[in-house]
XYZ file of C-alpha atoms in Angstrom:
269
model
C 0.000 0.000 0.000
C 1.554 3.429 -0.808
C -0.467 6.559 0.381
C 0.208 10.194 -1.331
C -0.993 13.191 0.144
C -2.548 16.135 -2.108
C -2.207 19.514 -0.964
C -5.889 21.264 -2.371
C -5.399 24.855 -2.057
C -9.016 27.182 -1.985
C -10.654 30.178 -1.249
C -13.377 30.943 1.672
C -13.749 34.167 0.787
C -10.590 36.525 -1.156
C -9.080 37.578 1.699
C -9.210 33.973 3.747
C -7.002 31.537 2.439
C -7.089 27.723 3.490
C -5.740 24.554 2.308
C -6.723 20.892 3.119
C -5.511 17.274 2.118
C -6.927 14.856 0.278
C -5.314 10.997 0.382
C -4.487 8.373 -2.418
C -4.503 5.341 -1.306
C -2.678 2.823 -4.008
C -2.927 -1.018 -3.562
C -2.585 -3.529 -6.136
C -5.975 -3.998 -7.074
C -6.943 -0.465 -7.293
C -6.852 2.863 -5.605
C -8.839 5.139 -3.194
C -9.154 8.385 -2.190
C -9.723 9.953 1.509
C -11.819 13.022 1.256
C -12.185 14.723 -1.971
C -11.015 18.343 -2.009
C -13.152 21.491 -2.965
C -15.285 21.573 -6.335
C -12.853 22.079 -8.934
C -9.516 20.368 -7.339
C -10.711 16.577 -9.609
C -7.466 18.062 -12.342
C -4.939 18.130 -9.558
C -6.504 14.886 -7.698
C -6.058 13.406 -11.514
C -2.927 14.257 -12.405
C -1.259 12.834 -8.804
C -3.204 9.616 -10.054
C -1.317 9.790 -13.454
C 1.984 10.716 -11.982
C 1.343 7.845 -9.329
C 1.377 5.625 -12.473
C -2.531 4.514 -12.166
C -5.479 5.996 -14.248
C -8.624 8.318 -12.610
C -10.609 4.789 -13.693
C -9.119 2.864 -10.714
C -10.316 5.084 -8.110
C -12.881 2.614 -7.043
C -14.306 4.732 -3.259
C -14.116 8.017 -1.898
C -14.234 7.430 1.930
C -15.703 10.800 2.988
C -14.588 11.702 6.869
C -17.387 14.513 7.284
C -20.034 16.347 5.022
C -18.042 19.860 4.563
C -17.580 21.579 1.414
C -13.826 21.564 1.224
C -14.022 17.343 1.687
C -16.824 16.962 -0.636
C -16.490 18.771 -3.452
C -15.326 16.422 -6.205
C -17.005 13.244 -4.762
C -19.981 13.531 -7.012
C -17.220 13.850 -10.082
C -15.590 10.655 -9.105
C -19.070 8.764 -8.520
C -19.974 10.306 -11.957
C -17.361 10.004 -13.841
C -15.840 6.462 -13.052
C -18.154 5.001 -11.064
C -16.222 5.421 -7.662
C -18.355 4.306 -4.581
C -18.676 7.233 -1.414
C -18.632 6.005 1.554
C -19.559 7.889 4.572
C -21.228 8.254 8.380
C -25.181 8.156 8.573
C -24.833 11.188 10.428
C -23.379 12.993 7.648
C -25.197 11.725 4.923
C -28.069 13.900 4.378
C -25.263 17.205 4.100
C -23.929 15.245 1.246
C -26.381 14.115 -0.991
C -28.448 17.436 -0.345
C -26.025 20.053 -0.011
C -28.935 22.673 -0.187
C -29.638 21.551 2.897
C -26.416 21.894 4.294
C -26.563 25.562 3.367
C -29.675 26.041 4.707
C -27.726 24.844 8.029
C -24.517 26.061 7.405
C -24.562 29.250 5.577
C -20.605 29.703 4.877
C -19.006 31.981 2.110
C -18.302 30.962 -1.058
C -20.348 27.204 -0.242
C -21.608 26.421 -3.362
C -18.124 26.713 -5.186
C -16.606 24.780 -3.105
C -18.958 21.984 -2.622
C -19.984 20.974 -5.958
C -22.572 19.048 -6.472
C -24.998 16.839 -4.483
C -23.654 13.544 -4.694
C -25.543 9.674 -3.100
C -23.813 7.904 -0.515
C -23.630 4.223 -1.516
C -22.328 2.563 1.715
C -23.038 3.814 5.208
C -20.140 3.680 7.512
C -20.230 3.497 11.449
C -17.874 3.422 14.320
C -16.288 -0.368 13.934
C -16.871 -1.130 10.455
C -14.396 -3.351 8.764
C -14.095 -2.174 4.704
C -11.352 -4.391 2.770
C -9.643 -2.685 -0.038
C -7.729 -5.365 -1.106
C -6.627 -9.113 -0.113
C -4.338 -8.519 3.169
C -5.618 -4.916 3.488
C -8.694 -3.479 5.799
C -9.591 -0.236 6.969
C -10.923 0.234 10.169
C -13.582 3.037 10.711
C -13.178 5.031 13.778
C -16.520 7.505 15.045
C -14.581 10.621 15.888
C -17.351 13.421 16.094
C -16.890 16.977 17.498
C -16.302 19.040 14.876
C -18.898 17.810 12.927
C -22.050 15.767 13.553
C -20.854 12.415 12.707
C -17.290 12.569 11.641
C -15.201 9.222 11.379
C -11.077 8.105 11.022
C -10.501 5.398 9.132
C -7.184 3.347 9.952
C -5.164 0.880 7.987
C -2.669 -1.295 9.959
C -0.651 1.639 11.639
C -1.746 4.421 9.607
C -4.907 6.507 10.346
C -6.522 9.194 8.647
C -8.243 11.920 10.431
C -10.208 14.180 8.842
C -10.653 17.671 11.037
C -10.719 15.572 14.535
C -7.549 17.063 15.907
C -7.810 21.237 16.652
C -4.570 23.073 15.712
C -2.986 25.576 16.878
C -3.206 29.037 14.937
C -5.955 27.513 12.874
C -8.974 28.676 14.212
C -11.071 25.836 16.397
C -14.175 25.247 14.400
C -16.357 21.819 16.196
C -19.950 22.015 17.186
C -20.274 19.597 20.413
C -17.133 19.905 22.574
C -17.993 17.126 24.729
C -17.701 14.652 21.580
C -14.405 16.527 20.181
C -12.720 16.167 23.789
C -14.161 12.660 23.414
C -12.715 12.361 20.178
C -9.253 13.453 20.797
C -9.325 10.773 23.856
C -9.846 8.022 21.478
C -7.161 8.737 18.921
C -4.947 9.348 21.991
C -5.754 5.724 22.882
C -5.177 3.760 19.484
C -2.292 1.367 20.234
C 0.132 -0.018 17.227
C 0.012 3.326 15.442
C 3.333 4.736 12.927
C 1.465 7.768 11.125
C -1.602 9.950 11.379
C -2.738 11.946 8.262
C -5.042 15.219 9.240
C -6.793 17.128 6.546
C -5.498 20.401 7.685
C -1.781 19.900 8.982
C 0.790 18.381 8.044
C 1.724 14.200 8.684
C 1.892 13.424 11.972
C 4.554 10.457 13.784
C 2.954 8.820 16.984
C 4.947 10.881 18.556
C 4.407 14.171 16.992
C 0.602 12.759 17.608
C 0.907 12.757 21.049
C 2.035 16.025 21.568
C -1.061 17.247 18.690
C -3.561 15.734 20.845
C -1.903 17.587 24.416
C -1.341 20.964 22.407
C -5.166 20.454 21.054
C -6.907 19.996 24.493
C -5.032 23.264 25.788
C -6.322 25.231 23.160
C -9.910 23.717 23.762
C -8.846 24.105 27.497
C -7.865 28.125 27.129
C -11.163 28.506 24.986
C -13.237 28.132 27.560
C -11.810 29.950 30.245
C -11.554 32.649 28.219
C -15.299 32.251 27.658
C -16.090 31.338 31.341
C -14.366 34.732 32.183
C -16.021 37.165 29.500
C -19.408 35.538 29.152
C -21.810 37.479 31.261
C -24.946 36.240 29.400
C -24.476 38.803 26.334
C -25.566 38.552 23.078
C -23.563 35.906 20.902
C -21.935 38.186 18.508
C -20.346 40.353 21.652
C -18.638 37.590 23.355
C -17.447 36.291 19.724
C -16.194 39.440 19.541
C -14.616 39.712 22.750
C -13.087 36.130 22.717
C -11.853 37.375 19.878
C -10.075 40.274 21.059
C -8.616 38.233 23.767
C -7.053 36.083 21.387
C -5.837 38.442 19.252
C -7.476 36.873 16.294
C -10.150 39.513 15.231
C -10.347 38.081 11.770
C -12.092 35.278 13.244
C -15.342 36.789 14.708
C -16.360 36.875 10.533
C -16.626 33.398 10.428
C -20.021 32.164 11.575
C -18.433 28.905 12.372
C -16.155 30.016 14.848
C -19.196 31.634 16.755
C -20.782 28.352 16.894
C -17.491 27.134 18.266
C -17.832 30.000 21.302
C -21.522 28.942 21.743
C -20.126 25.059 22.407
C -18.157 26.812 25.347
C -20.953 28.354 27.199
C -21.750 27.537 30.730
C -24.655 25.569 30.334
């Protein structure tokens, strides 16, 4: 099995800039691919396939970690266009084959570019699924939900892919329960036998380097809400947003709606 990771640079609006990574997985009967990339990214997905040595035709699933636009958007290409079976959660399967409705739920800028198209889900995943790829090769799917409904991991032998599970530092913290992400991060802390971890929004990750991901992401979750124990006084949601904010000396990030759902997560309840 050889894995290559594909850097899909986008857009969220022209003056926010973000990247994520999409996986090829290569065995000998085939390939696969771990998230898809934004609406638009299929050339550069193809043309890693090509270098690779393998055709677009051989992509035979697109295992799908969460319903957002940026993991989505060329699924429906790849189901289209050779026939490539998506696999994701149940819990994030109405996002993907309606993504009207996902808007509807999820205003963010720019959505519709980089989401694509609506696209069916052909096998449902859950926590403790076995899927084999090939003979000798299985992946393992993992529920890791937080920052989205029903997010999974999916893990091969010692390798594990990640999705957005994992918080990082400088990026800002986007998950909508934080009891499930702190749940989350406890279970990938916990997987034994591991050699690499592959996030969709950082760079590859040795158990080790893992280890210290996982401590560096509860502090951040841990500093988020004591900074919003300490300012909250029962305002309106935009003013703390704006005052966390401040406090972190991030002000770009009270214009993302998604970070003030991340704020709302850290409320006294």
């Amino acid at each position: 099995m050889r894995v290559r990771q594909i850097k899909i640079e986008f857009h969220v609006t022209k003056e926010i800039k973000r990247f994520v990574y999409v996986y090829l997985i290569e065995t000998e009967e085939g390939c696969v691919l771990i998230d898809s990339g934004v609406a638009g990214s299929e050339t550069m997905i193809e043309k890693v396939i090509l270098e690779s040595g393998r055709q677009p035709a051989q992509v035979k699933a697109v295992f799908l970690t969460h319903a957002h636009p940026d993991h989505i958007g060329t699924a429906n290409y790849f189901r289209e266009k050779y026939g490539a079976k998506i696999y994701a959660s149940e819990g994030e399967r109405a996002w993907i084959e309606d993504i009207d409705l996902q808007f509807a739920r999820r205003p963010i800028p720019n959505f519709y570019n980089l989401a694509g198209k609506s696209t069916m889900v052909d096998q449902v995943v859950k926590d403790g699924d076995k899927i084999y790829l090939s003979e000798g090769i299985h992946m393992d799917v993992i529920g890791t939900p937080g920052h989205s409904a029903d997010e999974v991991s999916y893990r091969i032998g010692e390798v594990a892919f990640i999705g957005d599970a994992v918080p990082v530092r400088g990026v800002i913290p986007i998950f909508i329960n934080l009891d499930n992400t702190k749940s989350s991060l406890a279970i990938l802390e916990k997987l034994s036998g591991m050699e690499i971890f592959y996030p969709a929004w950082d760079q590859t990750y040795s158990a080790e380097m893992m280890r210290d991901k996982i401590q560096d992401a509860k502090e951040i979750i841990n500093e988020l809400e004591k900074i919003v124990c300490e300012l909250d006084r029962g305002m309106e949601l935009s003013t703390l947003v704006e005052l966390v904010c401040e406090r972190l000396h991030m002000p770009m990030w009270k214009a993302n709606p998604l970070f003030a759902r991340t704020i709302e997560c850290c409320r006294r309840k």
